mmCIF file of C-alpha atoms and ligand atoms in Angstrom:
data_model
loop_
_atom_site.group_PDB
_atom_site.id
_atom_site.type_symbol
_atom_site.label_atom_id
_atom_site.label_comp_id
_atom_site.label_asym_id
_atom_site.label_seq_id
_atom_site.Cartn_x
_atom_site.Cartn_y
_atom_site.Cartn_z
ATOM 1 C CA MET A 1 3.292 -30.925 52.947
ATOM 2 C CA ARG A 2 5.094 -31.384 56.236
ATOM 3 C CA ILE A 3 8.447 -31.859 54.498
ATOM 4 C CA HIS A 4 9.996 -28.434 54.353
ATOM 5 C CA GLY A 5 11.049 -28.545 50.694
ATOM 6 C CA GLU A 6 7.683 -29.738 49.533
ATOM 7 C CA TYR A 7 5.928 -27.147 51.634
ATOM 8 C CA VAL A 8 7.920 -24.399 49.968
ATOM 9 C CA ILE A 9 6.967 -25.748 46.557
ATOM 10 C CA TYR A 10 3.333 -25.936 47.659
ATOM 11 C CA CYS A 11 3.396 -22.288 48.774
ATOM 12 C CA LYS A 12 5.069 -21.171 45.578
ATOM 13 C CA ASN A 13 2.413 -22.882 43.542
ATOM 14 C CA MET A 14 -0.202 -20.955 45.473
ATOM 15 C CA ILE A 15 1.113 -17.675 44.082
ATOM 16 C CA LYS A 16 -0.853 -16.715 41.028
ATOM 17 C CA GLU A 17 1.228 -15.613 38.139
ATOM 18 C CA VAL A 18 0.816 -12.065 36.836
ATOM 19 C CA PRO A 19 1.738 -12.159 33.150
ATOM 20 C CA VAL A 20 3.799 -9.322 31.714
ATOM 21 C CA ASN A 21 1.361 -9.153 28.827
ATOM 22 C CA SER A 22 -2.322 -9.924 28.698
ATOM 23 C CA PHE A 23 -4.858 -8.962 26.100
ATOM 24 C CA SER A 24 -8.586 -8.587 25.901
ATOM 25 C CA LEU A 25 -10.719 -10.076 23.122
ATOM 26 C CA ASN A 26 -14.142 -9.183 24.435
ATOM 27 C CA GLY A 27 -15.747 -7.436 21.477
ATOM 28 C CA ASN A 28 -16.806 -8.807 18.103
ATOM 29 C CA GLU A 29 -13.661 -10.946 17.676
ATOM 30 C CA LYS A 30 -15.476 -14.264 17.986
ATOM 31 C CA GLU A 31 -18.282 -13.272 15.668
ATOM 32 C CA TYR A 32 -15.932 -12.015 12.935
ATOM 33 C CA LEU A 33 -13.693 -15.074 13.233
ATOM 34 C CA GLN A 34 -16.757 -17.307 12.967
ATOM 35 C CA GLU A 35 -17.613 -15.440 9.790
ATOM 36 C CA CYS A 36 -14.158 -16.293 8.356
ATOM 37 C CA ILE A 37 -14.777 -19.963 9.039
ATOM 38 C CA ASP A 38 -18.362 -19.938 7.782
ATOM 39 C CA THR A 39 -17.437 -18.173 4.534
ATOM 40 C CA GLY A 40 -14.161 -20.028 4.005
ATOM 41 C CA TRP A 41 -12.128 -16.808 3.838
ATOM 42 C CA ILE A 42 -9.166 -17.815 5.964
ATOM 43 C CA SER A 43 -6.166 -17.023 3.723
ATOM 44 C CA GLY A 44 -4.505 -13.787 2.723
ATOM 45 C CA GLU A 45 -7.570 -12.882 0.733
ATOM 46 C CA GLY A 46 -10.982 -11.937 2.050
ATOM 47 C CA PRO A 47 -13.229 -9.024 2.864
ATOM 48 C CA PHE A 48 -11.880 -8.268 6.355
ATOM 49 C CA ILE A 49 -8.421 -7.395 5.012
ATOM 50 C CA ASP A 50 -9.684 -4.536 2.897
ATOM 51 C CA LYS A 51 -12.051 -3.418 5.663
ATOM 52 C CA PHE A 52 -9.301 -3.419 8.272
ATOM 53 C CA GLU A 53 -6.900 -1.549 5.973
ATOM 54 C CA LYS A 54 -9.541 1.091 5.291
ATOM 55 C CA THR A 55 -10.731 1.590 8.867
ATOM 56 C CA PHE A 56 -7.272 1.564 10.419
ATOM 57 C CA SER A 57 -5.760 3.979 7.893
ATOM 58 C CA GLN A 58 -8.807 6.215 8.339
ATOM 59 C CA TYR A 59 -8.437 6.068 12.115
ATOM 60 C CA ILE A 60 -4.795 7.143 11.855
ATOM 61 C CA GLY A 61 -5.503 9.656 9.106
ATOM 62 C CA ARG A 62 -3.599 8.220 6.134
ATOM 63 C CA SER A 63 -4.872 7.616 2.617
ATOM 64 C CA HIS A 64 -3.652 4.023 2.236
ATOM 65 C CA GLY A 65 -3.103 0.992 4.448
ATOM 66 C CA VAL A 66 -1.386 -2.239 3.450
ATOM 67 C CA ALA A 67 -1.907 -5.036 5.960
ATOM 68 C CA VAL A 68 0.976 -7.479 6.391
ATOM 69 C CA SER A 69 1.865 -10.500 8.485
ATOM 70 C CA ASN A 70 3.687 -8.575 11.251
ATOM 71 C CA GLY A 71 5.394 -5.300 12.114
ATOM 72 C CA SER A 72 8.873 -6.488 11.157
ATOM 73 C CA ALA A 73 7.558 -7.501 7.731
ATOM 74 C CA ALA A 74 6.021 -4.029 7.419
ATOM 75 C CA LEU A 75 9.474 -2.531 8.039
ATOM 76 C CA ASP A 76 11.124 -4.819 5.473
ATOM 77 C CA VAL A 77 8.653 -3.669 2.846
ATOM 78 C CA ALA A 78 8.737 -0.009 3.921
ATOM 79 C CA ILE A 79 12.542 0.201 3.689
ATOM 80 C CA VAL A 80 12.657 -1.358 0.221
ATOM 81 C CA ALA A 81 9.649 0.616 -1.041
ATOM 82 C CA ALA A 82 11.273 3.838 0.183
ATOM 83 C CA GLY A 83 14.078 3.117 -2.248
ATOM 84 C CA ILE A 84 16.703 2.373 0.394
ATOM 85 C CA GLY A 85 19.367 0.045 -0.946
ATOM 86 C CA LYS A 86 23.011 -0.853 -1.180
ATOM 87 C CA GLY A 87 25.425 1.578 0.450
ATOM 88 C CA ASP A 88 22.747 3.998 1.670
ATOM 89 C CA GLU A 89 23.052 5.252 5.227
ATOM 90 C CA VAL A 90 19.967 5.247 7.407
ATOM 91 C CA ILE A 91 19.880 7.124 10.700
ATOM 92 C CA MET A 92 18.045 5.419 13.564
ATOM 93 C CA PRO A 93 18.139 5.048 17.348
ATOM 94 C CA THR A 94 20.464 2.470 18.874
ATOM 95 C CA PHE A 95 17.853 1.871 21.585
ATOM 96 C CA THR A 96 15.119 0.042 19.688
ATOM 97 C CA ILE A 97 13.785 -3.392 18.925
ATOM 98 C CA ILE A 98 16.054 -4.975 16.316
ATOM 99 C CA SER A 99 13.427 -5.044 13.533
ATOM 100 C CA PRO A 100 14.182 -1.700 11.817
ATOM 101 C CA ALA A 101 17.936 -2.357 11.931
ATOM 102 C CA LEU A 102 17.425 -5.815 10.401
ATOM 103 C CA SER A 103 15.352 -4.361 7.566
ATOM 104 C CA VAL A 104 18.022 -1.753 6.818
ATOM 105 C CA VAL A 105 20.880 -4.272 6.863
ATOM 106 C CA ARG A 106 18.907 -6.765 4.748
ATOM 107 C CA ALA A 107 18.346 -4.042 2.158
ATOM 108 C CA GLY A 108 22.137 -3.683 1.919
ATOM 109 C CA ALA A 109 22.099 -0.311 3.646
ATOM 110 C CA ILE A 110 23.995 0.819 6.739
ATOM 111 C CA PRO A 111 22.301 1.776 10.005
ATOM 112 C CA VAL A 112 23.833 4.920 11.519
ATOM 113 C CA LEU A 113 23.003 5.091 15.193
ATOM 114 C CA VAL A 114 21.953 7.867 17.530
ATOM 115 C CA ASP A 115 21.925 7.834 21.344
ATOM 116 C CA SER A 116 18.764 8.216 23.432
ATOM 117 C CA ASP A 117 17.290 11.116 25.309
ATOM 118 C CA PRO A 118 17.697 10.223 29.006
ATOM 119 C CA VAL A 119 14.235 11.489 29.941
ATOM 120 C CA THR A 120 11.933 10.356 27.129
ATOM 121 C CA TRP A 121 14.035 7.273 26.174
ATOM 122 C CA ASN A 122 13.487 8.175 22.518
ATOM 123 C CA MET A 123 16.178 9.040 19.977
ATOM 124 C CA ASP A 124 17.925 12.285 20.978
ATOM 125 C CA VAL A 125 17.006 14.322 17.918
ATOM 126 C CA SER A 126 19.600 16.993 18.727
ATOM 127 C CA GLN A 127 22.256 14.442 17.735
ATOM 128 C CA VAL A 128 20.784 13.559 14.349
ATOM 129 C CA GLU A 129 22.144 16.363 12.163
ATOM 130 C CA ARG A 130 25.796 15.597 12.856
ATOM 131 C CA LYS A 131 25.218 12.035 11.619
ATOM 132 C CA ILE A 132 24.045 13.161 8.201
ATOM 133 C CA THR A 133 26.504 12.544 5.338
ATOM 134 C CA PRO A 134 26.144 12.672 1.537
ATOM 135 C CA LYS A 135 25.215 8.971 1.718
ATOM 136 C CA THR A 136 22.333 9.471 4.134
ATOM 137 C CA LYS A 137 19.089 8.436 2.527
ATOM 138 C CA ALA A 138 16.582 8.244 5.366
ATOM 139 C CA ILE A 139 15.825 8.657 9.036
ATOM 140 C CA VAL A 140 13.947 5.912 10.868
ATOM 141 C CA ILE A 141 12.049 7.203 13.874
ATOM 142 C CA VAL A 142 10.972 4.637 16.451
ATOM 143 C CA HIS A 143 8.560 5.843 19.115
ATOM 144 C CA ILE A 144 9.518 4.047 22.305
ATOM 145 C CA TYR A 145 7.262 2.655 25.063
ATOM 146 C CA GLY A 146 4.598 5.366 25.143
ATOM 147 C CA LEU A 147 5.987 8.773 24.195
ATOM 148 C CA PRO A 148 6.612 9.929 20.624
ATOM 149 C CA VAL A 149 9.936 11.065 19.196
ATOM 150 C CA GLU A 150 10.273 14.850 18.812
ATOM 151 C CA VAL A 151 9.016 14.610 15.279
ATOM 152 C CA ASP A 152 9.214 18.331 14.376
ATOM 153 C CA GLU A 153 12.985 18.379 14.465
ATOM 154 C CA VAL A 154 13.267 15.216 12.398
ATOM 155 C CA LEU A 155 10.888 16.520 9.743
ATOM 156 C CA THR A 156 12.812 19.793 9.522
ATOM 157 C CA LEU A 157 16.080 17.919 8.960
ATOM 158 C CA ALA A 158 14.474 15.555 6.469
ATOM 159 C CA LYS A 159 13.269 18.519 4.455
ATOM 160 C CA LYS A 160 16.569 20.387 4.680
ATOM 161 C CA TYR A 161 18.638 17.386 3.522
ATOM 162 C CA ASN A 162 16.002 15.758 1.309
ATOM 163 C CA LEU A 163 15.779 12.550 3.347
ATOM 164 C CA LYS A 164 12.989 10.000 3.553
ATOM 165 C CA VAL A 165 11.328 9.422 6.917
ATOM 166 C CA ILE A 166 10.281 5.923 7.912
ATOM 167 C CA GLU A 167 8.134 5.973 11.026
ATOM 168 C CA ASP A 168 8.006 2.909 13.261
ATOM 169 C CA ALA A 169 4.805 3.560 15.186
ATOM 170 C CA ALA A 170 4.442 -0.097 16.237
ATOM 171 C CA GLU A 171 3.819 0.905 19.857
ATOM 172 C CA MET A 172 1.872 4.102 19.203
ATOM 173 C CA HIS A 173 -1.712 3.113 18.388
ATOM 174 C CA GLY A 174 -3.773 6.201 19.082
ATOM 175 C CA GLN A 175 -0.858 8.329 20.341
ATOM 176 C CA THR A 176 -0.521 11.885 19.048
ATOM 177 C CA PHE A 177 2.324 14.372 18.633
ATOM 178 C CA ARG A 178 1.085 17.948 19.118
ATOM 179 C CA GLY A 179 -2.438 16.705 18.457
ATOM 180 C CA LYS A 180 -1.612 14.854 15.223
ATOM 181 C CA LYS A 181 -1.672 11.046 15.222
ATOM 182 C CA CYS A 182 1.536 9.061 15.230
ATOM 183 C CA GLY A 183 1.649 7.072 12.024
ATOM 184 C CA THR A 184 1.118 10.229 9.936
ATOM 185 C CA PHE A 185 4.698 11.502 10.082
ATOM 186 C CA GLY A 186 6.614 9.119 7.835
ATOM 187 C CA ASP A 187 6.752 9.031 4.060
ATOM 188 C CA ILE A 188 5.927 5.486 5.100
ATOM 189 C CA SER A 189 4.754 4.599 8.605
ATOM 190 C CA ILE A 190 4.233 1.167 10.082
ATOM 191 C CA PHE A 191 2.335 -0.436 12.943
ATOM 192 C CA SER A 192 2.530 -3.833 14.608
ATOM 193 C CA PHE A 193 -0.470 -5.766 15.916
ATOM 194 C CA TYR A 194 1.563 -8.341 17.817
ATOM 195 C CA ALA A 195 -0.257 -9.746 20.863
ATOM 196 C CA ASN A 196 1.345 -7.230 23.232
ATOM 197 C CA LYS A 197 0.431 -4.150 21.208
ATOM 198 C CA VAL A 198 -2.645 -2.023 21.998
ATOM 199 C CA ILE A 199 -4.643 -3.478 19.099
ATOM 200 C CA ASN A 200 -3.761 -7.115 18.685
ATOM 201 C CA THR A 201 -4.267 -9.604 15.876
ATOM 202 C CA GLY A 202 -1.955 -12.229 17.397
ATOM 203 C CA GLU A 203 0.603 -11.464 14.723
ATOM 204 C CA GLY A 204 0.072 -8.646 12.279
ATOM 205 C CA GLY A 205 1.208 -5.314 10.925
ATOM 206 C CA MET A 206 0.296 -2.454 8.620
ATOM 207 C CA ILE A 207 2.079 -0.058 6.314
ATOM 208 C CA LEU A 208 0.552 3.411 5.930
ATOM 209 C CA CYS A 209 1.250 6.125 3.385
ATOM 210 C CA ASP A 210 -0.537 8.778 1.337
ATOM 211 C CA ASP A 211 0.940 8.023 -2.080
ATOM 212 C CA ILE A 212 -1.104 5.537 -4.122
ATOM 213 C CA SER A 213 1.853 4.336 -6.204
ATOM 214 C CA LEU A 214 3.861 3.737 -3.010
ATOM 215 C CA ALA A 215 0.929 1.794 -1.533
ATOM 216 C CA ASN A 216 0.664 -0.307 -4.689
ATOM 217 C CA ARG A 217 4.387 -0.971 -4.576
ATOM 218 C CA CYS A 218 4.015 -2.204 -0.966
ATOM 219 C CA LYS A 219 1.081 -4.408 -1.994
ATOM 220 C CA LYS A 220 3.195 -5.911 -4.736
ATOM 221 C CA LEU A 221 6.163 -6.586 -2.436
ATOM 222 C CA ARG A 222 3.796 -8.141 0.117
ATOM 223 C CA ASN A 223 2.588 -10.647 -2.453
ATOM 224 C CA LEU A 224 5.767 -12.190 -3.948
ATOM 225 C CA ALA A 225 6.035 -9.246 -6.367
ATOM 226 C CA PHE A 226 3.472 -10.715 -8.716
ATOM 227 C CA GLU A 227 3.106 -8.272 -11.612
ATOM 228 C CA PRO A 228 -0.321 -6.655 -11.428
ATOM 229 C CA GLY A 229 -1.958 -7.411 -14.748
ATOM 230 C CA GLY A 230 1.143 -9.219 -15.948
ATOM 231 C CA PRO A 231 1.478 -12.905 -16.801
ATOM 232 C CA ARG A 232 0.959 -15.000 -13.663
ATOM 233 C CA PHE A 233 4.108 -16.539 -12.126
ATOM 234 C CA VAL A 234 6.485 -14.316 -14.070
ATOM 235 C CA HIS A 235 8.453 -12.107 -11.669
ATOM 236 C CA TYR A 236 10.751 -9.145 -12.277
ATOM 237 C CA GLU A 237 11.941 -8.639 -8.698
ATOM 238 C CA MET A 238 12.196 -10.402 -5.350
ATOM 239 C CA GLY A 239 9.083 -9.987 -3.252
ATOM 240 C CA TYR A 240 7.952 -11.567 -0.013
ATOM 241 C CA ASN A 241 4.970 -13.478 1.173
ATOM 242 C CA TYR A 242 3.992 -11.090 3.949
ATOM 243 C CA ARG A 243 0.221 -11.332 3.475
ATOM 244 C CA MET A 244 -2.056 -10.842 6.464
ATOM 245 C CA THR A 245 -4.805 -13.466 6.750
ATOM 246 C CA ASN A 246 -8.478 -12.598 6.714
ATOM 247 C CA MET A 247 -8.641 -14.074 10.230
ATOM 248 C CA GLN A 248 -6.040 -11.644 11.548
ATOM 249 C CA ALA A 249 -7.853 -8.773 9.870
ATOM 250 C CA ALA A 250 -11.113 -9.950 11.459
ATOM 251 C CA LEU A 251 -9.473 -9.683 14.888
ATOM 252 C CA GLY A 252 -7.995 -6.316 13.974
ATOM 253 C CA LEU A 253 -11.326 -4.882 12.952
ATOM 254 C CA ALA A 254 -12.979 -6.047 16.168
ATOM 255 C CA GLN A 255 -10.081 -4.688 18.240
ATOM 256 C CA LEU A 256 -10.153 -1.332 16.480
ATOM 257 C CA GLU A 257 -13.806 -0.935 17.475
ATOM 258 C CA GLN A 258 -12.605 -0.990 21.090
ATOM 259 C CA ILE A 259 -9.500 1.163 20.811
ATOM 260 C CA GLU A 260 -10.708 4.002 23.034
ATOM 261 C CA MET A 261 -11.451 1.548 25.834
ATOM 262 C CA LEU A 262 -8.076 -0.160 25.347
ATOM 263 C CA LEU A 263 -6.213 3.154 25.444
ATOM 264 C CA ASN A 264 -8.113 4.238 28.555
ATOM 265 C CA LYS A 265 -7.182 0.973 30.213
ATOM 266 C CA LYS A 266 -3.472 1.480 29.451
ATOM 267 C CA SER A 267 -3.621 5.029 30.679
ATOM 268 C CA ALA A 268 -5.334 3.971 33.931
ATOM 269 C CA ILE A 269 -2.648 1.332 34.521
ATOM 270 C CA GLY A 270 0.073 3.939 33.979
ATOM 271 C CA LYS A 271 -1.572 6.375 36.388
ATOM 272 C CA TYR A 272 -2.017 3.686 39.038
ATOM 273 C CA TYR A 273 1.633 2.674 38.876
ATOM 274 C CA HIS A 274 2.755 6.288 39.019
ATOM 275 C CA GLU A 275 0.689 6.843 42.136
ATOM 276 C CA HIS A 276 1.787 3.687 43.916
ATOM 277 C CA LEU A 277 5.392 3.463 42.816
ATOM 278 C CA LYS A 278 6.541 7.053 43.091
ATOM 279 C CA PHE A 279 8.494 6.149 46.235
ATOM 280 C CA LEU A 280 10.919 4.419 43.867
ATOM 281 C CA ILE A 281 12.175 7.834 42.769
ATOM 282 C CA ASN A 282 13.693 8.301 46.230
ATOM 283 C CA ARG A 283 15.401 4.965 45.732
ATOM 284 C CA GLY A 284 17.153 6.264 42.640
ATOM 285 C CA TYR A 285 14.703 4.900 40.098
ATOM 286 C CA GLN A 286 13.418 6.642 37.020
ATOM 287 C CA LEU A 287 9.735 6.264 36.136
ATOM 288 C CA PRO A 288 8.242 6.953 32.689
ATOM 289 C CA LEU A 289 7.724 10.617 31.934
ATOM 290 C CA GLN A 290 3.993 11.316 32.334
ATOM 291 C CA SER A 291 3.838 14.002 29.697
ATOM 292 C CA THR A 292 5.870 16.416 27.612
ATOM 293 C CA ASP A 293 4.783 19.627 25.915
ATOM 294 C CA TYR A 294 3.886 17.547 22.838
ATOM 295 C CA ALA A 295 2.226 14.394 24.203
ATOM 296 C CA GLU A 296 0.786 12.514 27.153
ATOM 297 C CA ASN A 297 2.336 9.119 27.816
ATOM 298 C CA ILE A 298 0.072 6.288 26.586
ATOM 299 C CA TYR A 299 2.080 3.682 28.581
ATOM 300 C CA TRP A 300 2.314 1.018 25.924
ATOM 301 C CA VAL A 301 4.510 -0.519 28.576
ATOM 302 C CA PHE A 302 5.370 0.796 32.037
ATOM 303 C CA GLY A 303 9.148 0.932 32.233
ATOM 304 C CA LEU A 304 11.294 1.366 35.314
ATOM 305 C CA VAL A 305 14.965 2.298 35.215
ATOM 306 C CA ALA A 306 16.803 1.043 38.305
ATOM 307 C CA PRO A 307 19.704 3.075 39.734
ATOM 308 C CA ASP A 308 22.169 0.419 38.545
ATOM 309 C CA GLU A 309 22.358 -3.026 37.034
ATOM 310 C CA LYS A 310 22.840 -4.787 40.362
ATOM 311 C CA GLU A 311 19.687 -3.263 41.790
ATOM 312 C CA LYS A 312 17.773 -4.203 38.668
ATOM 313 C CA ASN A 313 18.925 -7.803 38.882
ATOM 314 C CA LYS A 314 17.923 -7.967 42.543
ATOM 315 C CA ILE A 315 14.383 -6.754 41.989
ATOM 316 C CA ILE A 316 13.913 -8.845 38.871
ATOM 317 C CA GLU A 317 15.014 -11.902 40.811
ATOM 318 C CA TYR A 318 12.495 -11.052 43.528
ATOM 319 C CA LEU A 319 9.685 -10.454 41.029
ATOM 320 C CA LYS A 320 10.475 -13.847 39.535
ATOM 321 C CA THR A 321 10.019 -15.590 42.893
ATOM 322 C CA ARG A 322 6.699 -13.753 43.285
ATOM 323 C CA LYS A 323 5.710 -14.742 39.727
ATOM 324 C CA ILE A 324 5.355 -11.162 38.559
ATOM 325 C CA GLY A 325 6.107 -11.073 34.851
ATOM 326 C CA ASN A 326 8.620 -8.540 33.618
ATOM 327 C CA ARG A 327 10.900 -7.890 30.634
ATOM 328 C CA PRO A 328 14.241 -6.189 30.259
ATOM 329 C CA PHE A 329 14.430 -3.070 28.082
ATOM 330 C CA PHE A 330 15.673 -3.311 24.492
ATOM 331 C CA TRP A 331 19.342 -4.167 24.016
ATOM 332 C CA CYS A 332 21.239 -1.552 21.968
ATOM 333 C CA MET A 333 21.921 -2.142 18.290
ATOM 334 C CA HIS A 334 25.636 -1.304 18.648
ATOM 335 C CA GLU A 335 25.959 -4.065 21.242
ATOM 336 C CA GLN A 336 24.164 -6.775 19.260
ATOM 337 C CA PRO A 337 26.394 -9.803 18.691
ATOM 338 C CA VAL A 338 24.822 -10.366 15.263
ATOM 339 C CA PHE A 339 25.904 -6.888 14.094
ATOM 340 C CA LYS A 340 29.322 -7.055 15.792
ATOM 341 C CA GLU A 341 29.909 -10.221 13.776
ATOM 342 C CA MET A 342 29.304 -8.136 10.652
ATOM 343 C CA ASP A 343 31.832 -5.505 11.805
ATOM 344 C CA LEU A 344 29.115 -2.923 12.257
ATOM 345 C CA PHE A 345 29.306 -0.169 14.911
ATOM 346 C CA LYS A 346 32.929 -0.916 15.838
ATOM 347 C CA ASP A 347 33.982 0.880 19.040
ATOM 348 C CA GLU A 348 30.831 2.991 19.003
ATOM 349 C CA ARG A 349 29.457 3.998 22.392
ATOM 350 C CA TYR A 350 26.074 5.435 23.292
ATOM 351 C CA PRO A 351 26.147 5.950 27.064
ATOM 352 C CA VAL A 352 22.519 6.925 27.626
ATOM 353 C CA ALA A 353 21.110 3.999 25.652
ATOM 354 C CA GLU A 354 23.586 1.589 27.257
ATOM 355 C CA LYS A 355 22.405 2.641 30.679
ATOM 356 C CA LEU A 356 18.732 2.242 29.732
ATOM 357 C CA ALA A 357 19.418 -1.202 28.289
ATOM 358 C CA ARG A 358 21.248 -2.340 31.417
ATOM 359 C CA ASN A 359 19.084 -0.845 34.131
ATOM 360 C CA GLY A 360 15.630 -0.805 32.568
ATOM 361 C CA PHE A 361 12.784 -3.304 32.711
ATOM 362 C CA TYR A 362 9.028 -3.157 32.473
ATOM 363 C CA ILE A 363 6.261 -4.579 34.587
ATOM 364 C CA PRO A 364 2.849 -6.040 33.676
ATOM 365 C CA SER A 365 0.680 -3.559 31.795
ATOM 366 C CA GLY A 366 -1.411 -5.611 29.360
ATOM 367 C CA VAL A 367 -4.967 -4.489 28.691
ATOM 368 C CA GLY A 368 -6.197 -7.765 30.209
ATOM 369 C CA LEU A 369 -4.626 -6.941 33.591
ATOM 370 C CA THR A 370 -7.182 -7.077 36.428
ATOM 371 C CA GLN A 371 -7.374 -4.537 39.249
ATOM 372 C CA GLU A 372 -6.321 -7.307 41.632
ATOM 373 C CA GLU A 373 -3.231 -8.079 39.545
ATOM 374 C CA LEU A 374 -2.368 -4.411 39.307
ATOM 375 C CA GLU A 375 -2.501 -4.145 43.093
ATOM 376 C CA THR A 376 -0.439 -7.325 43.481
ATOM 377 C CA VAL A 377 2.306 -5.925 41.265
ATOM 378 C CA SER A 378 2.648 -2.631 43.137
ATOM 379 C CA LYS A 379 2.293 -4.297 46.551
ATOM 380 C CA THR A 380 5.034 -6.754 45.658
ATOM 381 C CA ILE A 381 7.404 -3.962 44.646
ATOM 382 C CA CYS A 382 6.550 -2.009 47.823
ATOM 383 C CA GLU A 383 7.170 -5.183 49.838
ATOM 384 C CA PHE A 384 10.601 -5.616 48.332
ATOM 385 C CA TYR A 385 11.587 -2.178 49.558
ATOM 386 C CA GLY A 386 9.973 -2.738 52.953
HETATM 387 C C1 PLP B 401 6.694 -4.799 18.247
HETATM 388 C C2 PLP B 401 7.563 -3.886 17.498
HETATM 389 C C3 PLP B 401 8.006 -4.156 16.191
HETATM 390 C C4 PLP B 401 7.851 -5.493 15.538
HETATM 391 O O1 PLP B 401 6.598 -5.902 15.351
HETATM 392 P P1 PLP B 401 6.289 -7.479 15.137
HETATM 393 O O2 PLP B 401 4.871 -7.462 14.742
HETATM 394 O O3 PLP B 401 6.534 -8.149 16.441
HETATM 395 O O4 PLP B 401 7.201 -7.955 14.067
HETATM 396 C C5 PLP B 401 8.700 -3.189 15.509
HETATM 397 N N1 PLP B 401 9.006 -2.021 16.086
HETATM 398 C C6 PLP B 401 8.653 -1.739 17.348
HETATM 399 C C7 PLP B 401 9.015 -0.417 17.909
HETATM 400 C C8 PLP B 401 7.945 -2.661 18.108
HETATM 401 O O5 PLP B 401 7.610 -2.380 19.365
#
């Protein structure tokens, strides 16, 4: 400990890590999981799956829920079930997680990208109409970080041009747009229950819709496209094994019972950061918009956009030394090496999204975050700026 180097290491080890994500499993999770083990229902069959599909779809306000293994799987199924296929164009934001773009490309369709709104960070809906061509089949809306897309405009366009709407509400558990729940706006809508989402099943997802034949089609695709009522092991199309396990559904059901508490927690974290980090605005930072005329921010994550990339790198480096977890923002679809390799989005530029991707990052905001950790995060950022 007297040797300088070792002393530094000793001090560093004294700093407690604040994870970028942390969850809370303090309800009936254990009891329901125990039930899975006691009854032997641990596979993609079992009573919790149906229960979770029913209660979650009811909570959102849709007629049917189809639970799947994760949110990306939900998108794969949703895109195919919506009838999107070879040569179809699908409009979507460039600033998103890659999942919806992957689903579209895998279906043989072409993602057509739209830049972001600089204030809400969502797809700039005023730029959608000029992207519509005779080949356009659907619009994918992806609600980003805590505020919904301006859904009204998208729905108007979808109606005018007869387009399908796929809604990626993975981050929007409980959020509303003009008082109506996110997850009700797509012909098909999807959620993720990945460990960093508001309701968490470790890995998990759900497809929601109101059309029974569409729901049955999703159920079929989820389960290797077995023919319902047909001869077993004879298949007429390529399905997936995207089944959710009864254990995941057990977690989901227990989490859903606590959703109001979880949402309140997120909201309190967002408000705390706003209060304690507003000085960053004078330093050229952008904080998440607290509300719009159509929604209050639910702060799925608390994003910060630094004035430039250099400043972002500096603070991220500092947060790393202080063991404060953080994540960069999404990287744009038109700048993804995997898509460039496929000759997609050649020479396309989306300046707003590019800036968000380069300068944005988010700080710890998991529902398991303690008050002490919350204070540590804001104190550390204040410290950095003296
Ligand atoms: C998390 C997320 C997904 C993917 O969900 P997984 O369950 O991780 O596959 C899709 N879309 C958005 C917007 C997400 O945030």
